[in-house]
Tab-separated table of C-alpha atoms and ligand atoms in Angstrom:
chain	number	residue	atom	x	y	z
H	1	MET	CA	173.262	150.284	39.647
H	2	ILE	CA	172.319	146.535	38.704
H	3	GLY	CA	171.466	146.341	35.287
H	4	ILE	CA	170.827	143.263	32.777
H	5	LYS	CA	172.607	143.279	29.427
H	6	ILE	CA	171.948	141.182	26.237
H	7	ILE	CA	175.526	139.994	25.294
H	8	GLY	CA	175.075	137.226	22.761
H	9	LEU	CA	172.251	135.626	20.315
H	10	GLY	CA	172.155	132.465	18.767
H	11	LYS	CA	169.607	130.482	16.203
H	12	SER	CA	169.386	127.043	14.791
H	13	ILE	CA	166.855	125.349	12.460
H	14	PRO	CA	166.643	121.803	10.915
H	15	GLN	CA	167.894	121.611	7.421
H	16	ARG	CA	164.591	119.977	5.993
H	17	CYS	CA	162.566	122.909	4.556
H	18	LEU	CA	158.741	122.089	3.835
H	19	THR	CA	156.965	124.472	1.789
H	20	ASN	CA	153.330	124.895	1.735
H	21	ASP	CA	152.951	123.373	-1.817
H	22	GLU	CA	154.868	120.065	-0.871
H	23	MET	CA	152.667	119.772	2.272
H	24	SER	CA	149.707	120.395	0.191
H	25	THR	CA	150.488	117.031	-1.713
H	26	PHE	CA	149.810	114.905	1.548
H	27	VAL	CA	147.502	117.160	3.617
H	28	ASP	CA	144.019	118.534	2.385
H	29	THR	CA	145.049	121.987	2.109
H	30	SER	CA	146.627	124.723	-0.269
H	31	ASP	CA	149.513	127.481	-0.272
H	32	GLU	CA	146.883	129.933	-0.729
H	33	TRP	CA	144.830	128.877	2.353
H	34	ILE	CA	147.867	128.821	4.660
H	35	LYS	CA	149.428	132.074	3.321
H	36	SER	CA	146.206	134.003	3.309
H	37	ARG	CA	145.107	132.601	6.858
H	38	THR	CA	148.797	132.513	8.590
H	39	GLY	CA	151.186	134.497	6.699
H	40	ILE	CA	153.279	130.977	6.511
H	41	SER	CA	155.121	129.896	3.180
H	42	LYS	CA	157.320	127.223	4.652
H	43	ARG	CA	158.504	125.640	7.965
H	44	HIS	CA	161.693	123.706	8.932
H	45	VAL	CA	161.138	120.115	10.076
H	46	ALA	CA	163.504	117.777	11.938
H	47	VAL	CA	164.530	114.681	10.274
H	48	THR	CA	167.625	114.035	12.468
H	49	GLU	CA	167.848	117.101	14.406
H	50	THR	CA	166.354	117.099	18.260
H	51	VAL	CA	165.498	119.845	20.789
H	52	GLU	CA	168.884	118.754	22.195
H	53	THR	CA	170.895	119.405	19.213
H	54	LEU	CA	169.010	122.423	18.056
H	55	ALA	CA	169.531	123.977	21.512
H	56	THR	CA	172.750	123.259	21.455
H	57	MET	CA	173.693	124.732	18.302
H	58	ALA	CA	171.930	127.864	19.196
H	59	ALA	CA	173.935	128.123	22.551
H	60	LYS	CA	177.309	127.527	20.806
H	61	GLU	CA	176.505	130.389	18.303
H	62	ALA	CA	175.372	132.752	21.326
H	63	LEU	CA	178.468	132.062	23.386
H	64	VAL	CA	180.597	132.844	20.083
H	65	SER	CA	178.805	136.217	19.412
H	66	ALA	CA	179.107	136.996	23.258
H	67	ASN	CA	182.580	136.300	23.206
H	68	LEU	CA	182.221	134.118	26.290
H	69	LEU	CA	183.476	130.711	27.487
H	70	ALA	CA	180.855	128.016	28.272
H	71	ASP	CA	182.503	127.916	31.895
H	72	ALA	CA	181.434	131.431	32.438
H	73	ILE	CA	177.670	130.646	32.418
H	74	ASP	CA	176.079	130.443	35.647
H	75	MET	CA	172.737	128.904	34.593
H	76	VAL	CA	171.043	127.352	31.559
H	77	ILE	CA	167.245	127.391	31.056
H	78	VAL	CA	165.619	125.759	28.042
H	79	ALA	CA	162.070	126.701	27.503
H	80	THR	CA	160.187	124.032	25.545
H	81	VAL	CA	157.428	121.772	25.188
H	82	SER	CA	158.678	119.109	23.185
H	83	ALA	CA	161.879	117.697	24.990
H	84	GLU	CA	162.740	114.225	24.212
H	85	THR	CA	163.197	113.729	27.770
H	86	THR	CA	161.453	115.152	30.792
H	87	MET	CA	164.783	113.593	32.742
H	88	PRO	CA	167.246	114.764	32.268
H	89	SER	CA	166.468	118.380	31.455
H	90	THR	CA	167.241	119.533	28.115
H	91	ALA	CA	169.188	122.198	29.798
H	92	SER	CA	171.701	119.660	31.425
H	93	LEU	CA	172.095	117.934	28.145
H	94	VAL	CA	172.924	121.480	26.453
H	95	ALA	CA	175.352	122.440	29.378
H	96	ARG	CA	177.080	118.959	29.008
H	97	ASN	CA	177.454	119.275	25.040
H	98	ILE	CA	178.713	123.053	25.455
H	99	GLY	CA	180.685	122.368	28.390
H	100	ALA	CA	179.081	124.571	30.781
H	101	ASN	CA	180.261	122.933	33.879
H	102	ARG	CA	179.259	125.164	36.638
H	103	ALA	CA	176.016	126.240	35.536
H	104	ARG	CA	172.302	125.173	37.216
H	105	CYS	CA	170.129	123.741	34.777
H	106	PHE	CA	166.543	123.521	34.418
H	107	ASP	CA	163.639	123.383	31.585
H	108	LEU	CA	160.666	125.513	31.815
H	109	SER	CA	157.070	124.662	30.377
H	110	ALA	CA	155.039	127.919	29.321
H	111	ALA	CA	154.534	126.853	25.874
H	112	CYS	CA	154.887	129.958	23.278
H	113	SER	CA	155.428	132.393	26.248
H	114	GLY	CA	157.859	130.244	27.580
H	115	PHE	CA	161.019	132.612	26.292
H	116	ILE	CA	159.630	135.634	28.147
H	117	PHE	CA	158.901	133.611	31.407
H	118	ALA	CA	162.404	131.945	31.439
H	119	SER	CA	163.883	135.358	30.825
H	120	GLU	CA	162.027	136.829	33.814
H	121	VAL	CA	163.088	134.031	35.770
H	122	ALA	CA	166.667	134.576	34.567
H	123	ILE	CA	166.657	138.189	35.331
H	124	SER	CA	165.032	138.020	38.690
H	125	MET	CA	167.495	135.312	39.707
H	126	MET	CA	170.471	137.463	38.537
H	127	LYS	CA	169.272	140.660	40.605
H	128	GLN	CA	168.292	138.052	43.614
H	129	SER	CA	171.596	135.777	43.568
H	130	GLY	CA	174.041	137.833	41.666
H	131	TYR	CA	174.390	135.167	38.832
H	132	LYS	CA	176.450	137.080	36.046
H	133	ASN	CA	175.715	135.154	32.939
H	134	ILE	CA	172.555	133.270	32.028
H	135	LEU	CA	172.077	131.385	28.818
H	136	VAL	CA	168.179	131.449	28.023
H	137	ILE	CA	167.150	129.097	25.099
H	138	GLY	CA	163.755	128.555	23.402
H	139	ALA	CA	163.852	125.037	21.322
H	140	GLU	CA	161.232	123.007	19.814
H	141	VAL	CA	160.471	120.216	17.565
H	142	LEU	CA	156.942	120.456	17.297
H	143	SER	CA	156.906	118.360	13.895
H	144	ASN	CA	156.861	114.958	15.692
H	145	ARG	CA	154.185	116.039	17.912
H	146	LEU	CA	151.438	116.727	15.343
H	147	ASP	CA	148.464	114.903	13.871
H	148	TRP	CA	149.497	115.186	10.318
H	149	GLU	CA	145.699	114.636	9.415
H	150	ASP	CA	144.518	117.680	11.486
H	151	ARG	CA	145.043	120.489	9.279
H	152	GLY	CA	144.039	123.304	11.589
H	153	THR	CA	147.213	122.354	13.447
H	154	CYS	CA	149.660	120.648	11.332
H	155	VAL	CA	150.120	123.498	8.626
H	156	ILE	CA	150.910	125.954	11.393
H	157	PHE	CA	153.840	124.684	13.473
H	158	GLY	CA	157.652	124.299	12.750
H	159	ASP	CA	161.019	123.507	14.487
H	160	GLY	CA	163.983	125.553	15.647
H	161	ALA	CA	165.772	127.239	18.630
H	162	GLY	CA	166.902	130.239	19.533
H	163	ALA	CA	169.350	131.404	22.577
H	164	VAL	CA	169.908	134.676	24.081
H	165	ILE	CA	172.750	135.206	27.000
H	166	TYR	CA	171.801	137.797	29.574
H	167	GLN	CA	174.628	139.343	31.810
H	168	LEU	CA	174.443	141.197	34.932
H	169	SER	CA	176.023	144.728	34.428
H	170	GLN	CA	177.040	147.525	36.958
H	171	GLU	CA	176.993	150.196	34.080
H	172	GLU	CA	174.055	149.227	31.723
H	173	ASN	CA	170.563	148.211	31.961
H	174	GLN	CA	168.868	146.906	28.788
H	175	ILE	CA	165.541	145.446	30.372
H	176	LEU	CA	163.169	148.241	31.059
H	177	SER	CA	159.987	146.270	31.873
H	178	ILE	CA	158.798	142.813	32.103
H	179	GLU	CA	155.296	141.109	32.789
H	180	THR	CA	153.704	137.793	32.553
H	181	GLY	CA	150.432	136.147	33.133
H	182	THR	CA	148.130	133.408	32.868
H	183	ASP	CA	144.235	132.936	32.296
H	184	ALA	CA	144.114	129.351	33.437
H	185	SER	CA	140.277	129.084	32.562
H	186	GLY	CA	141.613	128.621	29.004
H	187	ALA	CA	144.144	125.911	30.348
H	188	GLU	CA	142.756	123.246	27.855
H	189	LEU	CA	142.364	125.529	24.396
H	190	ILE	CA	145.849	124.223	23.413
H	191	THR	CA	146.952	120.798	24.871
H	192	LEU	CA	150.011	118.480	24.154
H	193	PRO	CA	149.586	115.301	26.178
H	194	VAL	CA	152.154	112.931	27.392
H	195	GLN	CA	151.494	109.537	26.767
H	196	ALA	CA	151.738	107.333	29.811
H	197	GLU	CA	152.620	103.341	29.684
H	198	GLU	CA	150.188	100.939	31.088
H	199	SER	CA	150.668	99.762	34.636
H	200	PRO	CA	149.211	97.291	36.613
H	201	PHE	CA	147.300	99.617	38.530
H	202	TYR	CA	146.707	102.840	36.342
H	203	LYS	CA	143.405	102.653	34.906
H	204	GLY	CA	143.343	106.349	33.209
H	205	LYS	CA	143.292	106.682	29.411
H	206	SER	CA	146.333	107.267	27.404
H	207	LYS	CA	146.069	110.143	25.262
H	208	ARG	CA	147.725	110.589	21.876
H	209	PRO	CA	151.076	113.068	22.538
H	210	VAL	CA	150.016	115.280	19.730
H	211	ILE	CA	149.001	119.072	19.709
H	212	GLY	CA	145.436	119.812	19.915
H	213	MET	CA	144.065	123.398	19.495
H	214	ASP	CA	140.982	125.704	19.304
H	215	GLY	CA	142.346	128.092	16.965
H	216	ARG	CA	139.251	130.509	16.880
H	217	LYS	CA	139.363	130.691	20.828
H	218	VAL	CA	143.134	131.185	20.962
H	219	TYR	CA	143.147	133.916	18.378
H	220	VAL	CA	140.436	135.953	20.141
H	221	PHE	CA	142.628	135.450	23.371
H	222	ALA	CA	145.754	136.634	21.637
H	223	THR	CA	144.456	139.487	20.022
H	224	THR	CA	142.839	140.890	23.143
H	225	LYS	CA	145.341	140.222	25.780
H	226	VAL	CA	148.564	140.945	23.764
H	227	PRO	CA	147.634	144.867	23.057
H	228	GLU	CA	146.876	144.907	27.009
H	229	SER	CA	150.215	143.323	28.115
H	230	ILE	CA	152.274	145.577	25.785
H	231	GLU	CA	150.456	148.855	26.856
H	232	LYS	CA	151.256	147.679	30.438
H	233	VAL	CA	154.833	147.062	29.899
H	234	VAL	CA	155.273	150.403	27.957
H	235	THR	CA	153.358	152.321	30.581
H	236	ASN	CA	155.255	150.601	33.384
H	237	ALA	CA	158.370	151.786	31.653
H	238	LYS	CA	157.071	155.465	31.570
H	239	LEU	CA	157.126	155.393	27.677
H	240	SER	CA	154.364	155.504	24.856
H	241	LEU	CA	153.847	153.406	22.179
H	242	GLU	CA	155.489	156.066	19.840
H	243	ASN	CA	158.712	155.493	21.304
H	244	ILE	CA	158.885	151.705	20.565
H	245	ASP	CA	160.794	151.135	17.328
H	246	TRP	CA	160.136	147.285	16.965
H	247	PHE	CA	157.466	144.989	18.094
H	248	ILE	CA	158.544	141.365	17.932
H	249	LEU	CA	155.610	138.969	18.822
H	250	HIS	CA	155.260	135.369	19.103
H	251	GLN	CA	155.182	134.303	15.400
H	252	ALA	CA	151.835	132.300	15.748
H	253	ASN	CA	149.777	134.037	12.912
H	254	SER	CA	150.525	137.098	10.543
H	255	ARG	CA	146.913	138.116	11.080
H	256	ILE	CA	147.545	138.022	14.916
H	257	MET	CA	150.375	140.672	14.290
H	258	ASP	CA	148.214	142.908	12.133
H	259	SER	CA	145.349	142.963	14.383
H	260	VAL	CA	147.650	143.925	17.378
H	261	ALA	CA	149.193	146.756	15.406
H	262	GLN	CA	145.637	147.880	14.547
H	263	LYS	CA	144.387	147.866	18.066
H	264	LEU	CA	147.480	149.710	19.492
H	265	SER	CA	147.462	152.224	16.439
H	266	VAL	CA	150.842	151.314	15.354
H	267	PRO	CA	151.942	150.926	11.741
H	268	LYS	CA	152.371	147.233	11.110
H	269	GLU	CA	155.717	147.775	9.510
H	270	ARG	CA	156.941	148.060	12.944
H	271	PHE	CA	156.066	144.425	13.608
H	272	PHE	CA	158.949	142.194	12.742
H	273	LYS	CA	157.658	138.934	10.854
H	274	ASN	CA	159.695	135.920	9.995
H	275	ILE	CA	156.819	133.496	10.137
H	276	GLN	CA	156.633	133.089	6.482
H	277	ASP	CA	159.758	131.276	6.694
H	278	TYR	CA	159.569	129.200	9.978
H	279	GLY	CA	155.700	128.971	10.952
H	280	ASN	CA	155.063	128.922	14.600
H	281	THR	CA	157.893	127.529	16.603
H	282	SER	CA	156.529	128.097	19.949
H	283	ALA	CA	159.061	128.885	22.596
H	284	ALA	CA	161.695	129.316	20.068
H	285	SER	CA	159.745	131.879	17.871
H	286	ILE	CA	160.731	135.059	20.005
H	287	PRO	CA	164.334	134.380	20.337
H	288	MET	CA	164.550	133.197	16.682
H	289	ALA	CA	163.013	136.530	15.569
H	290	LEU	CA	165.030	138.655	17.787
H	291	TYR	CA	168.232	137.244	16.257
H	292	ASP	CA	166.593	137.808	12.654
H	293	ALA	CA	165.529	141.047	13.565
H	294	SER	CA	168.690	142.381	15.316
H	295	SER	CA	170.679	143.038	12.169
H	296	GLN	CA	168.273	145.983	11.503
H	297	PHE	CA	168.340	147.338	15.336
H	298	LYS	CA	170.195	150.814	15.940
H	299	SER	CA	171.620	151.342	19.222
H	300	GLY	CA	168.924	152.820	21.235
H	301	ASP	CA	166.255	151.451	19.741
H	302	GLN	CA	163.285	150.256	22.013
H	303	ILE	CA	161.791	146.851	21.436
H	304	VAL	CA	158.967	144.997	22.680
H	305	LEU	CA	158.809	141.074	22.814
H	306	SER	CA	155.514	139.581	23.265
H	307	GLY	CA	154.647	135.683	23.681
H	308	PHE	CA	151.237	134.016	24.225
H	309	GLY	CA	149.975	130.510	23.777
H	310	ALA	CA	149.112	127.355	26.149
H	311	GLY	CA	148.132	127.770	29.637
H	312	LEU	CA	146.749	130.231	28.419
H	313	THR	CA	149.825	132.332	28.851
H	314	TRP	CA	151.242	135.431	27.956
H	315	GLY	CA	154.557	137.363	28.644
H	316	THR	CA	155.919	140.843	27.423
H	317	MET	CA	159.251	142.346	27.855
H	318	LEU	CA	160.626	145.804	26.623
H	319	LEU	CA	164.452	146.170	25.782
H	320	ARG	CA	166.448	149.059	24.849
H	321	TRP	CA	169.306	147.942	22.459
H	322	SER	CA	172.960	148.970	22.531
A	1	UT7	O1	151.383	129.389	19.189
A	1	UT7	C1	150.219	129.518	20.245
A	1	UT7	C2	149.108	130.059	19.844
A	1	UT7	N1	148.313	129.679	18.775
A	1	UT7	C3	147.626	130.731	18.046
A	1	UT7	O2	147.893	131.831	18.214
A	1	UT7	C4	146.582	130.210	17.185
A	1	UT7	C5	145.528	131.246	16.899
A	1	UT7	N2	144.662	130.665	15.956
A	1	UT7	C6	145.054	130.974	14.440
A	1	UT7	O3	146.024	131.384	14.172
A	1	UT7	C7	143.656	130.521	13.575
A	1	UT7	O4	142.599	130.045	14.246
A	1	UT7	C8	144.257	129.149	12.583
A	1	UT7	C9	145.317	129.546	11.852
A	1	UT7	C10	144.731	128.224	13.593
A	1	UT7	C11	142.935	128.841	11.758
A	1	UT7	O5	142.602	129.737	11.198
A	1	UT7	P1	141.020	130.113	11.049
A	1	UT7	O6	140.904	131.224	10.081
A	1	UT7	O7	140.492	130.473	12.501
A	1	UT7	O8	140.138	128.871	10.593
A	1	UT7	P2	139.035	128.117	11.235
A	1	UT7	O9	139.768	127.016	11.970
A	1	UT7	O10	138.041	128.886	11.608
A	1	UT7	O11	138.615	127.231	9.760
A	1	UT7	C12	137.999	127.761	8.714
A	1	UT7	C13	137.621	126.928	7.610
A	1	UT7	C14	137.187	125.515	7.977
A	1	UT7	O12	136.480	125.066	6.914
A	1	UT7	P3	134.657	125.439	6.955
A	1	UT7	O13	134.391	124.688	8.243
A	1	UT7	O14	134.411	126.918	7.001
A	1	UT7	O15	134.269	124.823	5.795
A	1	UT7	C15	138.416	124.647	8.230
A	1	UT7	O16	137.957	123.449	7.949
A	1	UT7	O17	139.095	126.547	7.064
A	1	UT7	C16	139.244	125.326	7.209
A	1	UT7	N3	140.596	124.932	7.383
A	1	UT7	C17	141.525	124.643	6.185
A	1	UT7	N4	141.304	124.474	4.943
A	1	UT7	C18	142.451	124.674	4.352
A	1	UT7	C19	141.257	124.779	8.645
A	1	UT7	N5	142.403	124.400	8.423
A	1	UT7	C20	142.751	124.511	6.905
A	1	UT7	C21	143.763	124.224	6.137
A	1	UT7	N6	143.805	124.297	4.888
A	1	UT7	N7	145.214	124.079	6.669
């Protein structure tokens, strides 16, 4: 058999914590509004940390928890929309920092679904090409990509990184099912432009490199598409929703998670949340939540991970913990 196991997890957050109360001293908002509309109480924001340093710290912890040397890593994929550089990739910088000297490295951009997309790529490449160990990281510093006068976005996002090491196995398979998708008709509902420099030739207008979002439309997309995707993945694995012990959704909004639970007729207690502490960390949110939830997992637990966001993208995978 060709199976895939998860052998290591890591997480990293910036030191600086920003509470709703502190935020409401310089943004026209309130703790009451943010908590009741999103479930967020605080988030961490980078002061000196970068996507590279957060990703590196999460990767180092994942290696320790896997009891693996960096030289054993065949590939590093970083899912991010906020890298400091598009060249080199953050994955190359992380590989250099941890000493993953044999690894092929690249970044992947699928926003808040990025970790699931990167996991699907990693798993496919392990099965196709026989790579033994792949490090997948979701890492973001969004706090410096926000318009701090746009209260519809700046209160939501936070910074952090989460890392997972997948290993090819002849004995065991923990990844039961996975699906990803894109509805490109909604491509411009969440945007983060890259600022272009003036040139003697280029006549296009440069856009501010800050996040723009039509929150209401994205909310409708998420609460429609995520339940469909979860049902598909669970059915593909010939299981039913009652067999699922944990639902770990992209931590975008507590109300989205409650609505998905209701649509699936699943008790909302089975939906893990850490949004209250970190806000929406885009591609980092699922591996960070997996890390935080993992202390509660029992062997044999069946776990759904589901991401959704800009693109509009979505992705869901089903794991059996061991
Ligand atoms: O990670 C990528 C995926 N992203 C998502 O999944 C985001 C999905 N969308 C959402 O989570 C929600 O749409 C938001 C949390 C972004 C916004 O919540 P909402 O309930 O949809 O609020 P809204 O944008 O419809 O605004 C309602 C009211 C407006 O005031 P009026 O026009 O009714 O007077 C806003 O101006 O709330 C106001 N408002 C705020 N008030 C205080 C918007 N943001 C704030 C704020 N503080 N931070």
